[in-house]
Amino acid sequence: MHLESVSWTDVDDVETALAMVPVGSTEQHGPHAPLGTDTLNAETVAESAAERFDGPIIVSPAVPVGVAEEHRQFSGTLWTSESTFRAYVRDIVGSLAFHGFDRIVLVNGHGGNIASLREVAATITRNDDAYAVPFTWFEAVGEHSSRMGHGGPLETSLLQHATPGTVHEHRLDDAAAKGGDQWGDWEHGVNLAFESAEFTENGVVGDPREASAALGEELLDAASDALVSLLETVSERNMEALSQW
Amino acid sequence: MHLESVSWTDVDDVETALAMVPVGSTEQHGPHAPLGTDTLNAETVAESAAERFDGPIIVSPAVPVGVAEEHRQFSGTLWTSESTFRAYVRDIVGSLAFHGFDRIVLVNGHGGNIASLREVAATITRNDDAYAVPFTWFEAVGEHSSRMGHGGPLETSLLQHATPGTVHEHRLDDAAAKGGDQWGDWEHGVNLAFESAEFTENGVVGDPREASAALGEELLDAASDALVSLLETVSERNMEALSQW
Amino acid sequence: MHLESVSWTDVDDVETALAMVPVGSTEQHGPHAPLGTDTLNAETVAESAAERFDGPIIVSPAVPVGVAEEHRQFSGTLWTSESTFRAYVRDIVGSLAFHGFDRIVLVNGHGGNIASLREVAATITRNDDAYAVPFTWFEAVGEHSSRMGHGGPLETSLLQHATPGTVHEHRLDDAAAKGGDQWGDWEHGVNLAFESAEFTENGVVGDPREASAALGEELLDAASDALVSLLETVSERNMEALSQW
Amino acid sequence: MHLESVSWTDVDDVETALAMVPVGSTEQHGPHAPLGTDTLNAETVAESAAERFDGPIIVSPAVPVGVAEEHRQFSGTLWTSESTFRAYVRDIVGSLAFHGFDRIVLVNGHGGNIASLREVAATITRNDDAYAVPFTWFEAVGEHSSRMGHGGPLETSLLQHATPGTVHEHRLDDAAAKGGDQWGDWEHGVNLAFESAEFTENGVVGDPREASAALGEELLDAASDALVSLLETVSERNMEALSQW
Amino acid sequence: MHLESVSWTDVDDVETALAMVPVGSTEQHGPHAPLGTDTLNAETVAESAAERFDGPIIVSPAVPVGVAEEHRQFSGTLWTSESTFRAYVRDIVGSLAFHGFDRIVLVNGHGGNIASLREVAATITRNDDAYAVPFTWFEAVGEHSSRMGHGGPLETSLLQHATPGTVHEHRLDDAAAKGGDQWGDWEHGVNLAFESAEFTENGVVGDPREASAALGEELLDAASDALVSLLETVSERNMEALSQW
Amino acid sequence: MHLESVSWTDVDDVETALAMVPVGSTEQHGPHAPLGTDTLNAETVAESAAERFDGPIIVSPAVPVGVAEEHRQFSGTLWTSESTFRAYVRDIVGSLAFHGFDRIVLVNGHGGNIASLREVAATITRNDDAYAVPFTWFEAVGEHSSRMGHGGPLETSLLQHATPGTVHEHRLDDAAAKGGDQWGDWEHGVNLAFESAEFTENGVVGDPREASAALGEELLDAASDALVSLLETVSERNMEALSQW
């Protein structure tokens, strides 16, 4: 049940403790993919999981701007500070919990959000009468996860499958040519770079020419099945034990 | 140009200082209208103005959750604290300005956001190398503005015209029957109520049966024309004078 | 009972839940009226209402500096940030409530404080075991309210009546000559200006030559009667209902 | 020049960098002295120094509520958190400095404010293009300073001299009988108490029967002369040296 | 050069831009290892690198308490909130940079600090006229890194080698018996646990019986050599390029 | 029991409510004494008191960086803002209290920390289910306290006695020659200076040639005996009374 399209009376009739908050970003994804890639993909995965899940579940609107200052050298990228991002997510989860939707999965589409989502989920779980965990779709696609770049084969494929028309196919060669090979500039376990422009000329990491709608479908299957499974676990997890101490 | 659907290279090619940030809310709008009403309507007006405006203009994704704790007694309503809301909007505007889009109109669809938007717009304009003003669509529809309630004829009409199917027509009688007559519980210029549930049984204020798609079209014309005019003014306003002091 | 002039033992003997916090500002009011206009007038109205009210009531010292950065181009204007202002008011109300004075009217004399007072009153009422509402005197003087400007007929009249000698009568012609006609620089419901200097040369809005002590007396009658009535309502309002949800 | 009673044009005509901000408190001062004692006395000393000072000087309205939670067990005491207090003072000083009044003495009447005033004065001096120092009147009355208690001979005397009628003379015996001998509950240089009620039954420390208007006059002479001397020093202090590093 | 043991004049004589800030934690490390494990090990690695580095380098005192609330169920564990931790580290780095030591490696010994150190290092590098990167020693020991647990073979070995006597050898069997196999409680890339007590009975993860002083020596060699190499890179990294945008 | 060197199981076996948190600073102490003077001395006193105290007591690691911006003109000085310092101390005390160690003495070695420690101890005692008081060793050495300067006879003596080798004896003449006579630049009870460099050329106040290990031993005896006595008092203080109000 997508909150934005139902009335409060519809929500009032639902019996569930489960909710999902899609979390995206508006940031460069190379010359071929839209700035909204992370939001679109997070929404896609959340929607697919909601359909596959056996039972009612609340889906909030997506958080559209996240932790993305590292992409600021590429035009159109929007960002918020980490602390504001965490506060915004915490408030949204808090209002869901106020209504009794207190088992929440933050369905994330952006690598830059991961650390902050983990931090705020811990804060919520310890202090706010709710249990929240972040799920990042491209970390739950099995062996494909290792191919995650930025605007690379995984993200591009999911767009091609789920939101066709959003990818500029004719720019893929260019995207690949000036992209980087690896996320970050590493030495001895340390990423020396704080800006993506330090290691990619056009914002891409990975080769988006390896993307396909077929792969996208496969990724969506994997990610949404994983998410469904996670939702069941989150729904049933015994939180009493946590409060024992 | 909607940021979420274009690439950073597309944005990089645009020459403009103008941007719009639609600002909505996810909150009860009675039994007949969706929780996403304010976001949908803000997006509608921004999109219409972008089409009518003579020249390129940036449109960011909508801020989906705003200052709406006053509706918390109605299920599904989401909210953020005023301070977090202002911080989130300020960061988004700051990143737009970083790219040179430093004349910004915050296109608002929710009454509860107005005071905070005014405050943050002043903060931005004084401190952040950008000029930002909030525009609330239902305050710019001429004499119709006086009929604004909540989930009433104005908001319902705009939904019926621009996003048909979002309104439950068969619930309009019920919506009207249990709605309130006036926003707030007033005495001597003071609103004694801090929760909408203090003055409306089902969250509605005004009679949504007076709504129509035709009225919605008229409202959209008025609001988007006003917004186009405002954009021109904002674009040309001399900000040097402000810095003189 | 004015707190600053009584001892704690005197306060301890009082049985009431009611308190007033006058809230002013130190800001330009044109060449003819003092920077303390808003504080003086708020104190005047609070004092008059305390006298007229049938029963004991606590009156705190006035908050002397408020949200007035918009007047900074005029010398001597003092201001605090909105967030500091709200924190200061919240703490004062919190300490009143600690002693059992938990029905509080914030008696305000400055337009720039209104939005912040509404926000902090809501915060207090929802979170702090107290019920607080803001009352702005010039919004409670019936049809006269529409003539409110800045340093105009209303504020000047009240000074002339209640604190004679504070108005420079011989400067009224000059005040009127270089004043503005309207508060703000409006287009389609949007105030384009964030500084009063953008729409008034000498800080005045409205014609203070229309002021008189007689009008001031009438305004004080109206405002303090309204405030007395409000105090009774605030005293009796059922707050249990609010906590039901 | 007291800001609250002059117009902005009057302030605009003044040529000085000097300003004073009286800082008081609204807190218990025993059964005999008013809750406003600290504010009244701070205003008295500031006013006297302004009269004695050879040259123009700005005097802001007094800060009426300070750091006084330690007196909360006595009814009517108001307080703000230390951080809010510092923020409020910093904003006021910042707005004075905005107009060029950037050599500021914080004329303090309350012991509980001292540490916070020192902290905020350092913050201002290091960061805000102003030089601010706190002056506490009862620390500048020579050997009398050692007799400072709370509601004791010093504060009571100054009230008797400068604001006659504010002291309940017939309650002095009672005030003395149930007062404490010493501020705090000390062991090895540590004050074990955080509330004044831990060491005084009625809020008094020291014997107010030793007070007299004559002593008050002497104290005012001493304090205001010291303050005049300090103002001259502050006016002339070379701040360039500070910026050398 | 360890700051705590030299005088300011000694520091003044040093010519370098390089500094290290050891960052530890005071938290449970099973029954066999001390609560100070992370601090001790961070200090050990920093000291060893300082000795091996060819040139002068500043070493600050270690930050002794970090992000460790997840271990709160085990007695003696200390922690600070993430935001306070970041503020504390940022201030320390800022004061180093004030003296010209503006190329800083945060030498970390605790997994729970990693995300916050990355965040604050980015904040510093973007805003504070310094370049800071976090280095976590157990992520820079080659293939051994994969054996990292908590109070497991890696941490225990380094203690045995560098600070002999700190490990209770006779408790190793018990430590192993009731320890966990893996850090976290994972499902589909999501760690469902926010407290270490959810996946380890005695706080240990990994088998500390596999530890040895010889392994500790090897680990120290690897980590400190990596750190020396990193220091050279940090020293020479061109930060002008970063400011180009 | 020093937390850093014991395991959580050791702490779990202890039965006490008492804890000490040594609080130091890393700041200039003249050419002859180390930057770590305040931390070293705080640790010395805490350790000595722990040994003399009859019963178990928890000792946390020392807070190594405090409120010391006033020494920034002397190289190597580290500092944190007052608010961050208070937050860091509050979190540490809060985690001690979480484990039941809720009677805490903050054993301080730095004058610049005193006001902030008093403030945070009050905050903790009023709000955090713990009772905390700050103890500053050089304020508890009887008549010697009056000789406290900075890097002067007291601090230098304690170093010479307890941590021999940390003082550069051959620099004492130089230290004395260019030191200041008095802490601060005073007029009428006001310290006009915010930086120690305004009143001491080399950071020293007082004559460190008057220091001796023998005096250091005497000081340590006095301070640690006082601290032991304080611990007993803190242990037994009736906090119920405080909550009565």
PDB file of N, CA and C in Angstrom, chain A residues 69-70 72-73 82 86 115 118-119 121-122 125-126 131-132 134-135 140 185 187-188 190-195 197-198 226 229-230 233 237 242 245, chain E residues 69-70 72-73 82 86 118-119 121-122 125-126 131-132 134-135 140 185 187-188 190-195 197-198 226 229-230 233 237 242 245:
ATOM      1  N   GLU A  69      27.244  14.418  -1.552  1.00  0.00           N
ATOM      2  CA  GLU A  69      28.115  15.568  -1.831  1.00  0.00           C
ATOM      3  C   GLU A  69      29.339  15.159  -2.638  1.00  0.00           C
ATOM      4  N   GLU A  70      29.721  13.903  -2.530  1.00  0.00           N
ATOM      5  CA  GLU A  70      30.895  13.426  -3.256  1.00  0.00           C
ATOM      6  C   GLU A  70      30.738  13.538  -4.778  1.00  0.00           C
ATOM      7  N   ARG A  72      29.352  16.249  -6.209  1.00  0.00           N
ATOM      8  CA  ARG A  72      28.973  17.642  -6.468  1.00  0.00           C
ATOM      9  C   ARG A  72      29.646  18.250  -7.696  1.00  0.00           C
ATOM     10  N   GLN A  73      30.769  17.691  -8.121  1.00  0.00           N
ATOM     11  CA  GLN A  73      31.431  18.256  -9.294  1.00  0.00           C
ATOM     12  C   GLN A  73      30.651  17.985 -10.584  1.00  0.00           C
ATOM     13  N   GLU A  82      24.910  14.706   6.126  1.00  0.00           N
ATOM     14  CA  GLU A  82      24.600  13.415   6.745  1.00  0.00           C
ATOM     15  C   GLU A  82      23.654  13.606   7.935  1.00  0.00           C
ATOM     16  N   ARG A  86      19.935  11.932   8.222  1.00  0.00           N
ATOM     17  CA  ARG A  86      19.541  11.022   9.297  1.00  0.00           C
ATOM     18  C   ARG A  86      18.315  11.552  10.046  1.00  0.00           C
ATOM     19  N   ALA A 115      26.168   4.130   5.226  1.00  0.00           N
ATOM     20  CA  ALA A 115      26.672   4.327   6.589  1.00  0.00           C
ATOM     21  C   ALA A 115      25.680   5.126   7.424  1.00  0.00           C
ATOM     22  N   ARG A 118      22.657   2.976   8.393  1.00  0.00           N
ATOM     23  CA  ARG A 118      22.984   2.056   9.492  1.00  0.00           C
ATOM     24  C   ARG A 118      22.982   2.822  10.819  1.00  0.00           C
ATOM     25  N   GLU A 119      23.591   3.994  10.813  1.00  0.00           N
ATOM     26  CA  GLU A 119      23.644   4.765  12.058  1.00  0.00           C
ATOM     27  C   GLU A 119      22.245   5.140  12.543  1.00  0.00           C
ATOM     28  N   ALA A 121      19.385   3.795  11.755  1.00  0.00           N
ATOM     29  CA  ALA A 121      18.590   2.610  12.102  1.00  0.00           C
ATOM     30  C   ALA A 121      18.928   2.136  13.514  1.00  0.00           C
ATOM     31  N   ALA A 122      20.186   2.205  13.876  1.00  0.00           N
ATOM     32  CA  ALA A 122      20.582   1.833  15.243  1.00  0.00           C
ATOM     33  C   ALA A 122      19.984   2.807  16.253  1.00  0.00           C
ATOM     34  N   THR A 125      16.271   2.053  16.563  1.00  0.00           N
ATOM     35  CA  THR A 125      16.000   0.787  17.245  1.00  0.00           C
ATOM     36  C   THR A 125      16.276   0.895  18.740  1.00  0.00           C
ATOM     37  N   ARG A 126      17.297   1.647  19.102  1.00  0.00           N
ATOM     38  CA  ARG A 126      17.630   1.765  20.531  1.00  0.00           C
ATOM     39  C   ARG A 126      16.715   2.746  21.267  1.00  0.00           C
ATOM     40  N   TYR A 131      11.710  -0.870  15.192  1.00  0.00           N
ATOM     41  CA  TYR A 131      12.855  -1.656  14.747  1.00  0.00           C
ATOM     42  C   TYR A 131      13.048  -1.351  13.265  1.00  0.00           C
ATOM     43  N   ALA A 132      14.215  -0.842  12.913  1.00  0.00           N
ATOM     44  CA  ALA A 132      14.462  -0.448  11.524  1.00  0.00           C
ATOM     45  C   ALA A 132      15.790  -1.004  11.056  1.00  0.00           C
ATOM     46  N   PRO A 134      18.347  -1.115   7.377  1.00  0.00           N
ATOM     47  CA  PRO A 134      18.523  -0.697   5.992  1.00  0.00           C
ATOM     48  C   PRO A 134      18.835  -1.893   5.094  1.00  0.00           C
ATOM     49  N   PHE A 135      18.238  -1.874   3.923  1.00  0.00           N
ATOM     50  CA  PHE A 135      18.480  -2.908   2.906  1.00  0.00           C
ATOM     51  C   PHE A 135      18.912  -2.185   1.641  1.00  0.00           C
ATOM     52  N   ALA A 140      22.250  -7.318  -2.421  1.00  0.00           N
ATOM     53  CA  ALA A 140      21.448  -8.523  -2.191  1.00  0.00           C
ATOM     54  C   ALA A 140      21.118  -9.203  -3.514  1.00  0.00           C
ATOM     55  N   ASP A 185      39.935   5.633  -4.656  1.00  0.00           N
ATOM     56  CA  ASP A 185      41.362   5.684  -4.956  1.00  0.00           C
ATOM     57  C   ASP A 185      42.053   5.107  -3.722  1.00  0.00           C
ATOM     58  N   GLU A 187      44.521   2.888  -1.102  1.00  0.00           N
ATOM     59  CA  GLU A 187      45.878   2.480  -0.724  1.00  0.00           C
ATOM     60  C   GLU A 187      45.804   1.905   0.688  1.00  0.00           C
ATOM     61  N   HIS A 188      46.220   0.669   0.825  1.00  0.00           N
ATOM     62  CA  HIS A 188      46.242   0.010   2.140  1.00  0.00           C
ATOM     63  C   HIS A 188      44.914   0.135   2.878  1.00  0.00           C
ATOM     64  N   VAL A 190      42.622   2.247   2.515  1.00  0.00           N
ATOM     65  CA  VAL A 190      42.154   3.616   2.711  1.00  0.00           C
ATOM     66  C   VAL A 190      41.736   4.216   1.377  1.00  0.00           C
ATOM     67  N   ASN A 191      40.552   4.756   1.323  1.00  0.00           N
ATOM     68  CA  ASN A 191      40.122   5.487   0.146  1.00  0.00           C
ATOM     69  C   ASN A 191      40.597   6.933   0.282  1.00  0.00           C
ATOM     70  N   LEU A 192      41.569   7.298  -0.538  1.00  0.00           N
ATOM     71  CA  LEU A 192      42.177   8.626  -0.439  1.00  0.00           C
ATOM     72  C   LEU A 192      41.277   9.721  -0.993  1.00  0.00           C
ATOM     73  N   ALA A 193      40.285   9.317  -1.748  1.00  0.00           N
ATOM     74  CA  ALA A 193      39.431  10.292  -2.429  1.00  0.00           C
ATOM     75  C   ALA A 193      38.147  10.538  -1.657  1.00  0.00           C
ATOM     76  N   PHE A 194      37.694  11.790  -1.647  1.00  0.00           N
ATOM     77  CA  PHE A 194      36.387  12.113  -1.070  1.00  0.00           C
ATOM     78  C   PHE A 194      35.404  12.590  -2.140  1.00  0.00           C
ATOM     79  N   GLU A 195      35.877  12.723  -3.353  1.00  0.00           N
ATOM     80  CA  GLU A 195      35.020  13.177  -4.455  1.00  0.00           C
ATOM     81  C   GLU A 195      35.122  12.146  -5.567  1.00  0.00           C
ATOM     82  N   ALA A 197      34.887  12.642  -8.576  1.00  0.00           N
ATOM     83  CA  ALA A 197      35.627  13.212  -9.706  1.00  0.00           C
ATOM     84  C   ALA A 197      37.126  12.938  -9.608  1.00  0.00           C
ATOM     85  N   GLU A 198      37.567  12.469  -8.469  1.00  0.00           N
ATOM     86  CA  GLU A 198      38.983  12.127  -8.336  1.00  0.00           C
ATOM     87  C   GLU A 198      39.330  10.809  -9.021  1.00  0.00           C
ATOM     88  N   ALA A 226      14.909 -11.345  -2.046  1.00  0.00           N
ATOM     89  CA  ALA A 226      15.677 -11.156  -0.812  1.00  0.00           C
ATOM     90  C   ALA A 226      14.929 -10.235   0.141  1.00  0.00           C
ATOM     91  N   SER A 229      12.019 -11.913   1.800  1.00  0.00           N
ATOM     92  CA  SER A 229      12.510 -12.777   2.881  1.00  0.00           C
ATOM     93  C   SER A 229      12.894 -11.952   4.099  1.00  0.00           C
ATOM     94  N   LEU A 230      13.549 -10.834   3.861  1.00  0.00           N
ATOM     95  CA  LEU A 230      13.951  -9.956   4.958  1.00  0.00           C
ATOM     96  C   LEU A 230      12.730  -9.420   5.704  1.00  0.00           C
ATOM     97  N   THR A 233      11.476 -11.870   8.102  1.00  0.00           N
ATOM     98  CA  THR A 233      12.355 -11.947   9.271  1.00  0.00           C
ATOM     99  C   THR A 233      12.135 -10.764  10.199  1.00  0.00           C
ATOM    100  N   ARG A 237      11.005 -10.977  14.123  1.00  0.00           N
ATOM    101  CA  ARG A 237      12.157 -10.896  15.038  1.00  0.00           C
ATOM    102  C   ARG A 237      11.702 -10.517  16.447  1.00  0.00           C
ATOM    103  N   LEU A 242      15.960  -7.927  23.113  1.00  0.00           N
ATOM    104  CA  LEU A 242      16.821  -6.745  23.074  1.00  0.00           C
ATOM    105  C   LEU A 242      16.603  -5.850  24.285  1.00  0.00           C
ATOM    106  N   TRP A 245      18.184  -6.360  28.552  1.00  0.00           N
ATOM    107  CA  TRP A 245      19.330  -5.800  29.269  1.00  0.00           C
ATOM    108  C   TRP A 245      18.941  -4.548  30.037  1.00  0.00           C
TER     109      TRP A 245
ATOM    110  N   GLU E  69      28.377   1.821  21.518  1.00  0.00           N
ATOM    111  CA  GLU E  69      27.163   1.512  22.276  1.00  0.00           C
ATOM    112  C   GLU E  69      26.707   0.083  22.029  1.00  0.00           C
ATOM    113  N   GLU E  70      27.074  -0.467  20.899  1.00  0.00           N
ATOM    114  CA  GLU E  70      26.661  -1.837  20.567  1.00  0.00           C
ATOM    115  C   GLU E  70      27.203  -2.875  21.568  1.00  0.00           C
ATOM    116  N   ARG E  72      27.213  -2.273  24.887  1.00  0.00           N
ATOM    117  CA  ARG E  72      26.814  -1.795  26.211  1.00  0.00           C
ATOM    118  C   ARG E  72      26.348  -2.899  27.152  1.00  0.00           C
ATOM    119  N   GLN E  73      25.935  -4.036  26.621  1.00  0.00           N
ATOM    120  CA  GLN E  73      25.468  -5.099  27.518  1.00  0.00           C
ATOM    121  C   GLN E  73      26.625  -5.737  28.292  1.00  0.00           C
ATOM    122  N   GLU E  82      27.590   9.041  18.117  1.00  0.00           N
ATOM    123  CA  GLU E  82      28.351   9.255  16.894  1.00  0.00           C
ATOM    124  C   GLU E  82      28.594  10.747  16.653  1.00  0.00           C
ATOM    125  N   ARG E  86      32.296  12.466  16.392  1.00  0.00           N
ATOM    126  CA  ARG E  86      32.777  13.201  15.210  1.00  0.00           C
ATOM    127  C   ARG E  86      33.182  14.625  15.579  1.00  0.00           C
ATOM    128  N   ARG E 118      35.142   8.050   8.605  1.00  0.00           N
ATOM    129  CA  ARG E 118      35.048   8.390   7.184  1.00  0.00           C
ATOM    130  C   ARG E 118      34.206   9.664   7.001  1.00  0.00           C
ATOM    131  N   GLU E 119      33.098   9.729   7.696  1.00  0.00           N
ATOM    132  CA  GLU E 119      32.229  10.903   7.562  1.00  0.00           C
ATOM    133  C   GLU E 119      32.940  12.177   8.018  1.00  0.00           C
ATOM    134  N   ALA E 121      36.137  12.716   8.346  1.00  0.00           N
ATOM    135  CA  ALA E 121      37.293  13.028   7.507  1.00  0.00           C
ATOM    136  C   ALA E 121      36.858  13.757   6.240  1.00  0.00           C
ATOM    137  N   ALA E 122      35.742  13.341   5.678  1.00  0.00           N
ATOM    138  CA  ALA E 122      35.213  14.038   4.502  1.00  0.00           C
ATOM    139  C   ALA E 122      34.802  15.464   4.863  1.00  0.00           C
ATOM    140  N   THR E 125      37.975  17.515   5.274  1.00  0.00           N
ATOM    141  CA  THR E 125      38.680  17.758   4.015  1.00  0.00           C
ATOM    142  C   THR E 125      37.933  18.775   3.155  1.00  0.00           C
ATOM    143  N   ARG E 126      36.609  18.722   3.193  1.00  0.00           N
ATOM    144  CA  ARG E 126      35.845  19.669   2.371  1.00  0.00           C
ATOM    145  C   ARG E 126      35.760  21.066   2.980  1.00  0.00           C
ATOM    146  N   TYR E 131      43.549  18.013   5.272  1.00  0.00           N
ATOM    147  CA  TYR E 131      43.241  16.772   4.566  1.00  0.00           C
ATOM    148  C   TYR E 131      43.385  15.641   5.571  1.00  0.00           C
ATOM    149  N   ALA E 132      42.323  14.914   5.789  1.00  0.00           N
ATOM    150  CA  ALA E 132      42.348  13.856   6.796  1.00  0.00           C
ATOM    151  C   ALA E 132      41.782  12.573   6.216  1.00  0.00           C
ATOM    152  N   PRO E 134      41.021   8.320   7.420  1.00  0.00           N
ATOM    153  CA  PRO E 134      41.101   7.310   8.468  1.00  0.00           C
ATOM    154  C   PRO E 134      41.812   6.046   7.972  1.00  0.00           C
ATOM    155  N   PHE E 135      42.628   5.487   8.842  1.00  0.00           N
ATOM    156  CA  PHE E 135      43.333   4.232   8.557  1.00  0.00           C
ATOM    157  C   PHE E 135      43.007   3.280   9.694  1.00  0.00           C
ATOM    158  N   ALA E 140      44.558  -3.367   7.035  1.00  0.00           N
ATOM    159  CA  ALA E 140      45.778  -3.171   6.249  1.00  0.00           C
ATOM    160  C   ALA E 140      46.833  -4.216   6.585  1.00  0.00           C
ATOM    161  N   ASP E 185      24.501 -10.566  12.561  1.00  0.00           N
ATOM    162  CA  ASP E 185      23.477 -11.570  12.330  1.00  0.00           C
ATOM    163  C   ASP E 185      22.875 -11.209  10.973  1.00  0.00           C
ATOM    164  N   GLU E 187      21.387 -11.358   7.011  1.00  0.00           N
ATOM    165  CA  GLU E 187      20.450 -11.960   6.069  1.00  0.00           C
ATOM    166  C   GLU E 187      20.380 -11.051   4.841  1.00  0.00           C
ATOM    167  N   HIS E 188      20.699 -11.602   3.694  1.00  0.00           N
ATOM    168  CA  HIS E 188      20.625 -10.848   2.432  1.00  0.00           C
ATOM    169  C   HIS E 188      21.358  -9.502   2.524  1.00  0.00           C
ATOM    170  N   VAL E 190      22.050  -7.777   5.067  1.00  0.00           N
ATOM    171  CA  VAL E 190      21.595  -6.899   6.143  1.00  0.00           C
ATOM    172  C   VAL E 190      21.996  -7.485   7.490  1.00  0.00           C
ATOM    173  N   ASN E 191      22.624  -6.672   8.316  1.00  0.00           N
ATOM    174  CA  ASN E 191      22.917  -7.088   9.678  1.00  0.00           C
ATOM    175  C   ASN E 191      21.706  -6.764  10.547  1.00  0.00           C
ATOM    176  N   LEU E 192      21.029  -7.799  10.970  1.00  0.00           N
ATOM    177  CA  LEU E 192      19.791  -7.611  11.734  1.00  0.00           C
ATOM    178  C   LEU E 192      20.048  -7.158  13.159  1.00  0.00           C
ATOM    179  N   ALA E 193      21.271  -7.296  13.608  1.00  0.00           N
ATOM    180  CA  ALA E 193      21.594  -7.007  15.012  1.00  0.00           C
ATOM    181  C   ALA E 193      22.213  -5.627  15.161  1.00  0.00           C
ATOM    182  N   PHE E 194      21.854  -4.962  16.250  1.00  0.00           N
ATOM    183  CA  PHE E 194      22.496  -3.688  16.586  1.00  0.00           C
ATOM    184  C   PHE E 194      23.314  -3.788  17.871  1.00  0.00           C
ATOM    185  N   GLU E 195      23.258  -4.934  18.502  1.00  0.00           N
ATOM    186  CA  GLU E 195      24.002  -5.139  19.745  1.00  0.00           C
ATOM    187  C   GLU E 195      24.858  -6.385  19.562  1.00  0.00           C
ATOM    188  N   ALA E 197      25.722  -8.375  21.737  1.00  0.00           N
ATOM    189  CA  ALA E 197      25.184  -9.450  22.578  1.00  0.00           C
ATOM    190  C   ALA E 197      24.158 -10.298  21.839  1.00  0.00           C
ATOM    191  N   GLU E 198      23.720  -9.829  20.676  1.00  0.00           N
ATOM    192  CA  GLU E 198      22.773 -10.633  19.898  1.00  0.00           C
ATOM    193  C   GLU E 198      23.467 -11.793  19.181  1.00  0.00           C
ATOM    194  N   ALA E 226      52.327  -0.368   6.075  1.00  0.00           N
ATOM    195  CA  ALA E 226      51.245   0.197   5.274  1.00  0.00           C
ATOM    196  C   ALA E 226      50.990   1.650   5.676  1.00  0.00           C
ATOM    197  N   SER E 229      53.647   3.957   4.372  1.00  0.00           N
ATOM    198  CA  SER E 229      53.414   4.209   2.957  1.00  0.00           C
ATOM    199  C   SER E 229      52.268   5.207   2.768  1.00  0.00           C
ATOM    200  N   LEU E 230      51.245   5.026   3.544  1.00  0.00           N
ATOM    201  CA  LEU E 230      50.098   5.934   3.466  1.00  0.00           C
ATOM    202  C   LEU E 230      50.497   7.357   3.841  1.00  0.00           C
ATOM    203  N   THR E 233      52.064   9.061   1.004  1.00  0.00           N
ATOM    204  CA  THR E 233      51.053   9.436   0.012  1.00  0.00           C
ATOM    205  C   THR E 233      50.262  10.661   0.462  1.00  0.00           C
ATOM    206  N   ARG E 237      50.017  14.190  -1.583  1.00  0.00           N
ATOM    207  CA  ARG E 237      48.801  14.263  -2.403  1.00  0.00           C
ATOM    208  C   ARG E 237      48.503  15.718  -2.779  1.00  0.00           C
ATOM    209  N   LEU E 242      41.705  19.260  -5.943  1.00  0.00           N
ATOM    210  CA  LEU E 242      40.393  19.149  -5.304  1.00  0.00           C
ATOM    211  C   LEU E 242      39.667  20.481  -5.243  1.00  0.00           C
ATOM    212  N   TRP E 245      37.408  22.660  -8.611  1.00  0.00           N
ATOM    213  CA  TRP E 245      35.982  22.759  -8.972  1.00  0.00           C
ATOM    214  C   TRP E 245      35.330  23.998  -8.371  1.00  0.00           C
TER     215      TRP E 245
END
